[in-house]
Short mmCIF file of C-alpha atoms in Angstrom, two decimals:
data_model
loop_
_atom_site.label_atom_id
_atom_site.label_comp_id
_atom_site.label_asym_id
_atom_site.label_seq_id
_atom_site.Cartn_x
_atom_site.Cartn_y
_atom_site.Cartn_z
CA MET X 964 0.00 0.00 0.00
CA ASP X 965 2.89 2.38 0.70
CA ASP X 966 4.28 1.76 -2.78
CA LEU X 967 0.88 2.53 -4.30
CA ARG X 968 0.62 5.80 -2.39
CA LYS X 969 4.10 6.79 -3.54
CA ALA X 970 3.27 5.94 -7.13
CA LEU X 971 -0.02 7.86 -7.09
CA GLY X 972 1.63 10.81 -5.37
CA SER X 973 4.38 10.93 -7.96
CA HIS X 974 1.86 10.70 -10.79
CA ALA X 975 -0.24 13.49 -9.24
CA THR X 976 2.89 15.64 -9.03
CA ALA X 977 3.53 15.06 -12.74
CA GLN X 978 -0.04 16.14 -13.50
CA ILE X 979 0.38 19.33 -11.47
CA LEU X 980 3.68 20.10 -13.21
CA LEU X 981 2.07 19.75 -16.64
CA HIS X 982 -0.74 22.12 -15.62
CA ALA X 983 1.80 24.56 -14.22
CA ALA X 984 3.83 24.46 -17.43
CA LEU X 985 0.85 25.23 -19.64
CA LEU X 986 -0.34 27.94 -17.26
CA THR X 987 2.98 29.75 -17.66
CA PRO X 988 2.45 32.51 -20.26
CA PRO X 989 4.85 32.84 -23.21
CA SER X 990 6.00 36.19 -21.84
CA ALA X 991 7.49 34.36 -18.84
CA LEU X 992 9.03 31.33 -20.60
CA SER X 993 9.51 30.68 -24.31
CA HIS X 994 8.53 27.36 -25.85
CA ALA X 995 12.07 25.94 -25.72
CA ARG X 996 12.71 27.08 -22.15
CA LEU X 997 9.33 25.78 -21.02
CA ALA X 998 10.12 22.30 -22.34
CA ALA X 999 13.65 22.36 -20.91
CA THR X 1000 12.35 23.43 -17.49
CA PHE X 1001 9.34 21.18 -16.99
CA LEU X 1002 9.84 18.06 -19.12
CA PRO X 1003 12.78 16.63 -17.09
CA LEU X 1004 10.76 17.07 -13.89
CA ILE X 1005 7.65 15.46 -15.38
CA TRP X 1006 9.61 12.53 -16.79
CA SER X 1007 11.39 12.04 -13.46
CA CYS X 1008 8.06 11.83 -11.62
CA ASN X 1009 6.66 9.37 -14.15
CA ILE X 1010 9.77 7.17 -14.05
CA TYR X 1011 9.49 7.10 -10.27
CA ALA X 1012 5.80 6.16 -10.53
CA TRP X 1013 6.65 3.48 -13.10
CA SER X 1014 9.10 1.88 -10.66
CA PHE X 1015 6.21 1.30 -8.25
CA GLY X 1016 3.98 -0.53 -10.70
CA ILE X 1017 1.89 2.00 -12.66
CA GLY X 1018 4.16 2.05 -15.68
CA TYR X 1019 1.35 2.10 -18.26
CA ILE X 1020 -0.34 5.21 -16.88
CA ALA X 1021 3.00 6.92 -16.23
CA SER X 1022 4.23 6.18 -19.75
CA ILE X 1023 1.08 7.62 -21.33
CA HIS X 1024 1.36 10.79 -19.28
CA ALA X 1025 5.06 11.20 -20.09
CA LEU X 1026 4.35 10.91 -23.81
CA TRP X 1027 1.37 13.28 -23.54
CA ALA X 1028 3.48 15.89 -21.73
CA THR X 1029 6.15 15.57 -24.42
CA GLU X 1030 3.52 16.05 -27.12
CA LEU X 1031 2.17 19.24 -25.53
CA LEU X 1032 5.43 20.81 -24.36
CA LEU X 1033 7.95 19.72 -27.02
CA PHE X 1034 6.33 18.57 -30.26
CA ARG X 1035 3.49 21.12 -30.10
CA ASP X 1036 3.14 24.70 -28.88
CA PRO X 1037 -0.46 24.99 -27.59
CA ARG X 1038 0.04 28.48 -26.17
CA LYS X 1039 0.75 29.74 -29.69
CA ASP X 1040 -1.05 27.39 -32.08
CA PHE X 1041 -4.09 25.98 -30.26
CA ALA X 1042 -7.57 27.45 -29.84
CA LEU X 1043 -10.69 26.09 -28.19
CA LEU X 1044 -13.71 25.84 -30.49
CA HIS X 1045 -16.95 27.42 -29.23
CA PHE X 1046 -20.44 27.61 -30.67
CA GLY X 1047 -22.75 30.51 -30.05
CA THR X 1048 -22.37 34.25 -29.88
CA PRO X 1049 -18.84 35.24 -28.83
CA PRO X 1050 -18.46 37.42 -25.74
CA PRO X 1051 -18.39 41.16 -26.49
CA SER X 1052 -14.99 42.72 -26.83
CA PRO X 1053 -14.24 45.66 -24.55
CA VAL X 1054 -15.02 49.01 -26.19
CA PRO X 1055 -11.84 51.09 -26.49
CA SER X 1056 -11.80 54.28 -24.46
CA PRO X 1057 -12.51 57.39 -26.53
CA PRO X 1058 -9.59 59.63 -27.39
CA PRO X 1059 -9.49 63.00 -25.65
CA ALA X 1060 -11.25 65.93 -27.27
CA LEU X 1061 -9.15 68.00 -29.58
CA GLU X 1062 -7.42 70.88 -27.87
CA ILE X 1063 -7.56 74.33 -29.31
CA VAL X 1064 -4.05 75.58 -29.79
CA GLU X 1065 -4.77 78.69 -31.79
CA GLU X 1066 -6.11 81.85 -30.22
CA LYS X 1067 -9.89 82.24 -30.61
CA LYS X 1068 -11.94 85.37 -30.88
CA ASP X 1069 -14.33 84.39 -28.12
CA ASP X 1070 -15.36 81.47 -25.95
CA SER X 1071 -18.28 80.45 -28.11
CA GLU X 1072 -16.08 79.60 -31.08
CA GLU X 1073 -13.80 77.40 -28.93
CA GLU X 1074 -16.79 75.63 -27.47
CA ILE X 1075 -18.23 74.83 -30.89
CA VAL X 1076 -14.96 73.35 -32.13
CA THR X 1077 -14.53 71.21 -29.00
CA VAL X 1078 -18.07 69.84 -29.14
CA ALA X 1079 -17.63 68.94 -32.81
CA ALA X 1080 -14.54 66.89 -31.95
CA VAL X 1081 -16.39 64.95 -29.28
CA GLU X 1082 -19.28 64.26 -31.62
CA ASP X 1083 -16.91 62.84 -34.23
CA THR X 1084 -15.39 60.56 -31.58
CA SER X 1085 -18.81 59.23 -30.65
CA ALA X 1086 -19.50 58.44 -34.27
CA VAL X 1087 -16.28 56.45 -34.44
CA GLU X 1088 -17.23 54.55 -31.27
CA ASP X 1089 -20.67 53.72 -32.63
CA LYS X 1090 -19.08 52.46 -35.81
CA GLU X 1091 -16.71 50.21 -33.86
CA VAL X 1092 -19.52 48.81 -31.72
CA THR X 1093 -21.63 48.16 -34.80
CA LYS X 1094 -18.70 46.35 -36.42
CA GLU X 1095 -18.21 44.14 -33.35
CA LYS X 1096 -21.88 43.22 -33.28
CA GLU X 1097 -21.89 41.99 -36.85
CA PRO X 1098 -22.68 38.23 -36.94
CA VAL X 1099 -19.73 35.86 -37.12
CA THR X 1100 -19.42 34.00 -40.39
CA THR X 1101 -21.40 30.76 -40.26
CA ASN X 1102 -21.71 27.67 -42.35
CA GLY X 1103 -24.85 26.44 -44.10
CA SER X 1104 -26.45 25.35 -40.84
CA HIS X 1105 -26.32 28.98 -39.64
CA ARG X 1106 -24.36 28.10 -36.52
CA ILE X 1107 -22.03 30.69 -35.12
CA ALA X 1108 -18.54 29.47 -34.24
CA TRP X 1109 -15.56 31.22 -32.74
CA THR X 1110 -12.19 30.13 -31.41
CA GLU X 1111 -10.61 31.00 -28.08
CA GLY X 1112 -6.84 31.23 -28.10
CA TYR X 1113 -4.54 31.14 -25.09
CA PRO X 1114 -6.28 33.42 -22.56
CA GLU X 1115 -4.61 36.29 -20.75
CA SER X 1116 -6.85 36.02 -17.68
CA TRP X 1117 -5.48 33.51 -15.17
CA TRP X 1118 -8.86 31.96 -14.37
CA LYS X 1119 -9.84 31.56 -18.03
CA ARG X 1120 -6.37 30.17 -18.69
CA LEU X 1121 -6.86 27.55 -15.95
CA VAL X 1122 -10.13 26.39 -17.52
CA TRP X 1123 -8.55 26.40 -20.99
CA VAL X 1124 -5.52 24.38 -19.86
CA SER X 1125 -7.65 21.90 -17.90
CA LYS X 1126 -9.74 21.16 -20.98
CA LEU X 1127 -6.63 20.74 -23.10
CA ASN X 1128 -5.04 18.28 -20.67
CA ILE X 1129 -7.93 15.84 -21.05
CA SER X 1130 -8.30 16.26 -24.82
CA LEU X 1131 -6.10 13.39 -25.96
CA ARG X 1132 -7.84 13.34 -29.35
CA TYR X 1133 -8.00 17.16 -29.74
CA ILE X 1134 -11.76 16.98 -30.22
CA GLY X 1135 -13.18 20.50 -30.03
CA TRP X 1136 -9.79 22.12 -30.67
CA ALA X 1137 -8.18 23.95 -33.54
CA THR X 1138 -4.51 22.96 -33.55
CA SER X 1139 -3.21 25.25 -36.30
CA ASP X 1140 -3.82 28.67 -37.82
CA THR X 1141 -5.42 27.01 -40.83
CA GLN X 1142 -7.97 25.23 -38.66
CA MET X 1143 -8.73 28.43 -36.75
CA VAL X 1144 -9.58 30.25 -39.98
CA LEU X 1145 -11.54 27.27 -41.29
CA TYR X 1146 -13.59 26.77 -38.12
CA SER X 1147 -14.37 30.48 -37.86
CA SER X 1148 -15.80 30.52 -41.39
CA GLN X 1149 -17.07 26.94 -41.66
CA PRO X 1150 -17.72 25.20 -38.33
CA PRO X 1151 -17.79 21.39 -38.24
CA PRO X 1152 -21.16 20.15 -39.49
CA PRO X 1153 -23.75 19.42 -36.80
CA SER X 1154 -24.69 15.87 -35.97
CA SER X 1155 -27.63 14.40 -37.84
CA LYS X 1156 -28.93 13.01 -34.54
CA SER X 1157 -31.01 14.89 -32.05
CA ARG X 1158 -29.95 14.93 -28.42
CA ALA X 1159 -32.75 12.51 -27.49
CA THR X 1160 -31.77 10.08 -30.26
CA PHE X 1161 -28.13 10.24 -29.24
CA LEU X 1162 -28.93 9.47 -25.60
CA PHE X 1163 -31.30 6.64 -26.54
CA GLN X 1164 -28.69 4.98 -28.77
CA ARG X 1165 -26.00 5.34 -26.12
CA LEU X 1166 -28.28 3.74 -23.52
CA ILE X 1167 -28.79 0.74 -25.81
CA LEU X 1168 -25.02 0.54 -26.43
CA LEU X 1169 -24.44 0.70 -22.68
CA GLY X 1170 -26.75 -2.27 -22.12
CA VAL X 1171 -25.14 -4.30 -24.93
CA CYS X 1172 -21.63 -3.71 -23.60
CA ILE X 1173 -22.60 -4.63 -20.06
CA GLY X 1174 -24.20 -7.82 -21.40
CA ILE X 1175 -21.02 -8.70 -23.33
CA MET X 1176 -18.95 -8.11 -20.21
CA ASP X 1177 -21.19 -10.43 -18.19
CA VAL X 1178 -21.05 -13.21 -20.79
CA THR X 1179 -17.27 -13.05 -21.22
CA ASN X 1180 -16.70 -12.95 -17.45
CA LEU X 1181 -18.89 -16.02 -17.09
CA TYR X 1182 -16.87 -17.77 -19.79
CA GLN X 1183 -13.63 -17.05 -17.93
CA TYR X 1184 -14.98 -18.92 -14.94
CA PHE X 1185 -15.02 -22.18 -16.97
CA ASP X 1186 -11.83 -21.80 -19.02
CA PRO X 1187 -8.55 -22.56 -17.19
CA TYR X 1188 -6.63 -20.44 -19.71
CA MET X 1189 -8.27 -17.32 -18.23
CA GLN X 1190 -7.33 -18.28 -14.65
CA ILE X 1191 -3.90 -19.92 -14.63
CA GLU X 1192 -0.88 -20.04 -16.91
CA THR X 1193 -2.04 -22.39 -19.65
CA PRO X 1194 -1.08 -22.65 -23.36
CA ILE X 1195 -3.55 -20.86 -25.57
CA ASP X 1196 -4.07 -24.01 -27.66
CA GLU X 1197 -4.85 -26.16 -24.62
CA PRO X 1198 -8.05 -28.19 -25.27
CA PHE X 1199 -11.19 -27.12 -23.48
CA PRO X 1200 -12.26 -28.88 -20.29
CA ARG X 1201 -14.95 -31.52 -20.79
CA ARG X 1202 -17.76 -29.30 -19.50
CA LEU X 1203 -16.87 -26.38 -21.74
CA GLY X 1204 -16.17 -28.64 -24.71
CA SER X 1205 -19.59 -30.26 -24.30
CA PHE X 1206 -21.22 -26.84 -24.32
CA PHE X 1207 -19.67 -25.92 -27.68
CA ALA X 1208 -20.52 -29.36 -29.11
CA LYS X 1209 -24.14 -28.97 -28.03
CA TYR X 1210 -24.50 -25.82 -30.13
CA HIS X 1211 -22.41 -27.20 -33.02
CA LEU X 1212 -19.49 -24.85 -32.33
CA ASP X 1213 -16.91 -27.53 -31.63
CA PHE X 1214 -15.25 -26.84 -35.01
CA LEU X 1215 -13.89 -23.55 -33.59
CA SER X 1216 -10.36 -23.82 -32.26
CA PRO X 1217 -9.61 -22.94 -28.61
CA ARG X 1218 -7.18 -20.24 -29.79
CA PHE X 1219 -9.86 -18.52 -31.90
CA ILE X 1220 -12.46 -18.56 -29.12
CA ARG X 1221 -10.07 -17.28 -26.46
CA ILE X 1222 -8.82 -14.46 -28.67
CA THR X 1223 -12.42 -13.56 -29.54
CA VAL X 1224 -13.42 -13.46 -25.87
CA LEU X 1225 -10.51 -11.18 -24.99
CA GLY X 1226 -11.25 -8.97 -28.01
CA LEU X 1227 -14.93 -8.61 -27.04
CA GLN X 1228 -13.91 -7.69 -23.52
CA GLN X 1229 -11.56 -4.97 -24.68
CA TYR X 1230 -14.11 -3.68 -27.19
CA SER X 1231 -16.70 -3.38 -24.43
CA VAL X 1232 -14.31 -1.71 -21.99
CA PHE X 1233 -13.15 0.96 -24.46
CA THR X 1234 -16.71 1.57 -25.61
CA LEU X 1235 -17.91 2.05 -22.03
CA ILE X 1236 -15.07 4.54 -21.43
CA GLY X 1237 -16.79 6.83 -23.93
CA VAL X 1238 -20.44 5.89 -23.43
CA ILE X 1239 -20.74 6.50 -19.69
CA PRO X 1240 -19.37 10.08 -19.57
CA SER X 1241 -21.16 11.00 -22.81
CA LEU X 1242 -24.52 10.05 -21.28
CA LEU X 1243 -23.80 12.23 -18.25
CA PHE X 1244 -22.44 15.34 -19.96
CA VAL X 1245 -24.76 15.39 -22.97
CA THR X 1246 -27.69 15.19 -20.54
CA LEU X 1247 -26.27 18.06 -18.49
CA GLY X 1248 -25.65 20.01 -21.69
CA GLY X 1249 -29.29 19.59 -22.65
CA VAL X 1250 -30.41 21.43 -19.52
CA GLY X 1251 -27.67 24.04 -19.78
CA LEU X 1252 -25.57 22.98 -16.80
CA VAL X 1253 -22.34 22.55 -18.80
CA ASP X 1254 -20.89 24.44 -21.76
CA ASP X 1255 -20.65 23.22 -25.35
CA PHE X 1256 -17.23 21.64 -24.81
CA TRP X 1257 -18.85 19.08 -22.51
CA GLY X 1258 -22.46 19.07 -23.65
CA ARG X 1259 -22.31 18.95 -27.47
CA ILE X 1260 -23.02 15.52 -28.93
CA GLU X 1261 -20.42 16.18 -31.66
CA ASN X 1262 -17.74 16.21 -28.96
CA TRP X 1263 -18.54 12.61 -27.99
CA PRO X 1264 -17.79 10.37 -30.99
CA SER X 1265 -17.58 6.66 -30.37
CA ILE X 1266 -14.27 5.45 -28.97
CA MET X 1267 -14.34 2.41 -31.25
CA GLY X 1268 -14.76 2.84 -34.99
CA ASN X 1269 -16.73 1.06 -37.69
CA PRO X 1270 -15.61 -2.58 -38.24
CA VAL X 1271 -16.44 -2.24 -41.94
CA ALA X 1272 -13.14 -0.36 -42.27
CA ILE X 1273 -11.32 -3.65 -41.66
CA VAL X 1274 -12.94 -5.17 -44.75
CA GLN X 1275 -12.22 -2.08 -46.83
CA LYS X 1276 -8.64 -1.32 -45.77
CA GLY X 1277 -7.37 -4.40 -43.96
CA LEU X 1278 -4.84 -3.73 -41.21
CA ARG X 1279 -4.84 -0.02 -42.02
CA GLY X 1280 -8.57 0.03 -41.36
CA PHE X 1281 -8.20 -1.96 -38.14
CA TRP X 1282 -5.55 0.24 -36.54
CA GLY X 1283 -6.45 3.53 -38.20
CA VAL X 1284 -10.26 3.49 -38.00
CA PHE X 1285 -11.77 0.59 -36.05
CA TRP X 1286 -9.48 0.38 -33.02
CA HIS X 1287 -9.63 3.20 -30.52
CA GLN X 1288 -7.69 6.36 -31.37
CA LEU X 1289 -7.17 7.57 -27.79
CA PHE X 1290 -3.39 7.61 -28.11
CA ARG X 1291 -3.09 8.46 -31.79
CA ASN X 1292 -1.64 11.93 -31.19
CA ILE X 1293 0.93 10.88 -28.61
CA LEU X 1294 2.09 7.98 -30.80
CA THR X 1295 2.24 9.85 -34.11
CA GLY X 1296 3.46 13.13 -32.60
CA PRO X 1297 7.19 12.25 -32.60
CA GLY X 1298 7.08 11.07 -36.22
CA SER X 1299 5.15 14.14 -37.34
CA ALA X 1300 7.61 16.42 -35.53
CA LEU X 1301 10.56 14.66 -37.18
CA SER X 1302 8.93 15.08 -40.58
CA ARG X 1303 8.44 18.80 -39.94
CA VAL X 1304 12.09 19.19 -38.94
CA ASP X 1305 13.16 17.50 -42.18
CA SER X 1306 10.61 19.59 -44.17
CA LEU X 1307 8.88 16.47 -45.49
CA PRO X 1308 5.36 16.83 -46.95
CA PRO X 1309 2.82 15.20 -44.57
CA GLN X 1310 1.44 12.98 -47.35
CA SER X 1311 4.80 11.82 -48.66
CA THR X 1312 5.77 8.15 -48.53
CA LEU X 1313 8.81 8.83 -46.37
CA SER X 1314 6.84 10.91 -43.86
CA TYR X 1315 4.16 8.21 -43.61
CA THR X 1316 6.82 5.53 -43.12
CA ILE X 1317 8.47 7.52 -40.33
CA ARG X 1318 5.14 7.95 -38.53
CA ILE X 1319 4.31 4.25 -38.86
CA ILE X 1320 7.70 3.07 -37.55
CA ILE X 1321 7.70 5.40 -34.55
CA ALA X 1322 4.00 4.95 -33.73
CA PHE X 1323 4.06 1.15 -33.71
CA GLY X 1324 7.45 1.12 -32.01
CA LEU X 1325 6.13 3.25 -29.17
CA SER X 1326 2.88 1.28 -29.07
CA GLY X 1327 4.72 -2.01 -28.58
CA ALA X 1328 6.89 -0.56 -25.83
CA LEU X 1329 3.86 1.06 -24.19
CA GLU X 1330 1.78 -2.11 -24.18
CA SER X 1331 4.63 -4.15 -22.76
CA THR X 1332 4.53 -2.01 -19.60
CA ARG X 1333 1.17 -3.60 -18.77
CA LEU X 1334 2.69 -7.05 -18.33
CA PRO X 1335 2.99 -8.43 -14.77
CA ARG X 1336 6.51 -8.47 -13.41
CA ASP X 1337 6.11 -11.67 -11.40
CA MET X 1338 5.68 -13.91 -14.48
CA PRO X 1339 9.12 -14.47 -16.02
CA SER X 1340 7.68 -16.76 -18.68
CA ILE X 1341 6.05 -13.73 -20.36
CA SER X 1342 8.54 -11.93 -22.58
CA PRO X 1343 7.98 -8.15 -22.99
CA LEU X 1344 10.02 -8.26 -26.20
CA ARG X 1345 7.81 -10.95 -27.70
CA TYR X 1346 4.69 -9.06 -26.61
CA ALA X 1347 5.93 -5.81 -28.16
CA SER X 1348 6.96 -7.58 -31.37
CA PHE X 1349 3.26 -8.22 -32.10
CA PHE X 1350 2.77 -4.49 -32.66
CA TRP X 1351 6.07 -4.08 -34.49
CA ILE X 1352 5.15 -6.81 -36.96
CA HIS X 1353 1.75 -5.23 -37.50
CA GLY X 1354 3.41 -1.88 -38.19
CA ALA X 1355 5.56 -3.47 -40.88
CA CYS X 1356 2.47 -5.12 -42.38
CA VAL X 1357 0.59 -1.81 -42.42
CA ARG X 1358 3.47 -0.21 -44.30
CA VAL X 1359 3.49 -3.09 -46.85
CA VAL X 1360 -0.28 -2.86 -47.34
CA ALA X 1361 -0.05 0.92 -47.81
CA THR X 1362 2.65 0.44 -50.43
CA ALA X 1363 0.55 -2.12 -52.30
CA ARG X 1364 -2.67 -0.06 -52.23
CA GLY X 1365 -1.21 3.34 -52.91
CA PRO X 1366 -0.40 6.48 -50.92
CA PRO X 1367 -2.04 7.01 -47.52
#
């Protein structure tokens, strides 16, 4: 228990350091100095947490901090996407009335000139206010969108940074100047579903996933492979084998069934990660208790993608569309940054190859941190090689089918 407290405390410290780094304005620390100051501290905390058994979580946070502080510059390039009328800009203070420097014949003439100057100033103010009140450019659905860059106010900056820290997929964010201009003139299209339809479908999906979890957990109770160290091709026990024979499923190999059970479990878990909070926040957004970042249904896409992509694109469809994209940015960030340094076009073959090699290399190393340490028969290298081989296959498939 002491080790767990130390690990959680170290991980919490890393989280606080990342918030503190992003809360530091560019006027205090430049991008390079910010990364040089905070990244070694954050990595040290995560390495310490990893040594006490939470290596997977610590590794993800270390990569996420590197993405935000080194490979990206959110304080300069990022903006939060909002829908609705933007807050009014402060009206600039009027310039002072023109002073009369030449000698006048009497007071009345000076007074007339001074009043005329003030009246001209008011006209300019009214013109500015009218310009600010003009509607923001909208798309065909007539929705108003505006982007919020790095705030100057400390409180607004804290809210902005907190939202960024949990946006692993950058949903609801503009991450470049091009996106800021695009979203201001053409916001992302609204969902074709109403809020009620969205909630109803998510409730059904919630029930299906819970049912899958119950069935797979029940199966694990009867299969020794799920309880003790057993070869994956080990024949089923008599009771379980009789069950499959009864329903004419005995032609399925034990390996296939066990992999399918584990796959269904992971599919359900990742789906529930997105379904449960989406039900809560979209409901709260419907009654106006949370803002559009939390309450818009467009900000809650499914964690898992469409399985049809596997049929259409093979391994590229499995890893790029169907499987969850929670860590896509932290895995492809280093490769994208290296391509930018070498001035490679994003769609070039070499740039795509670099992203694939680094992404699957990091993914294999990341997944190997989940393995238990007290089972020497499990090889982290062999476990990671599964992802490395898949990365090579994705690159071969992309070469055969054309550019990405």
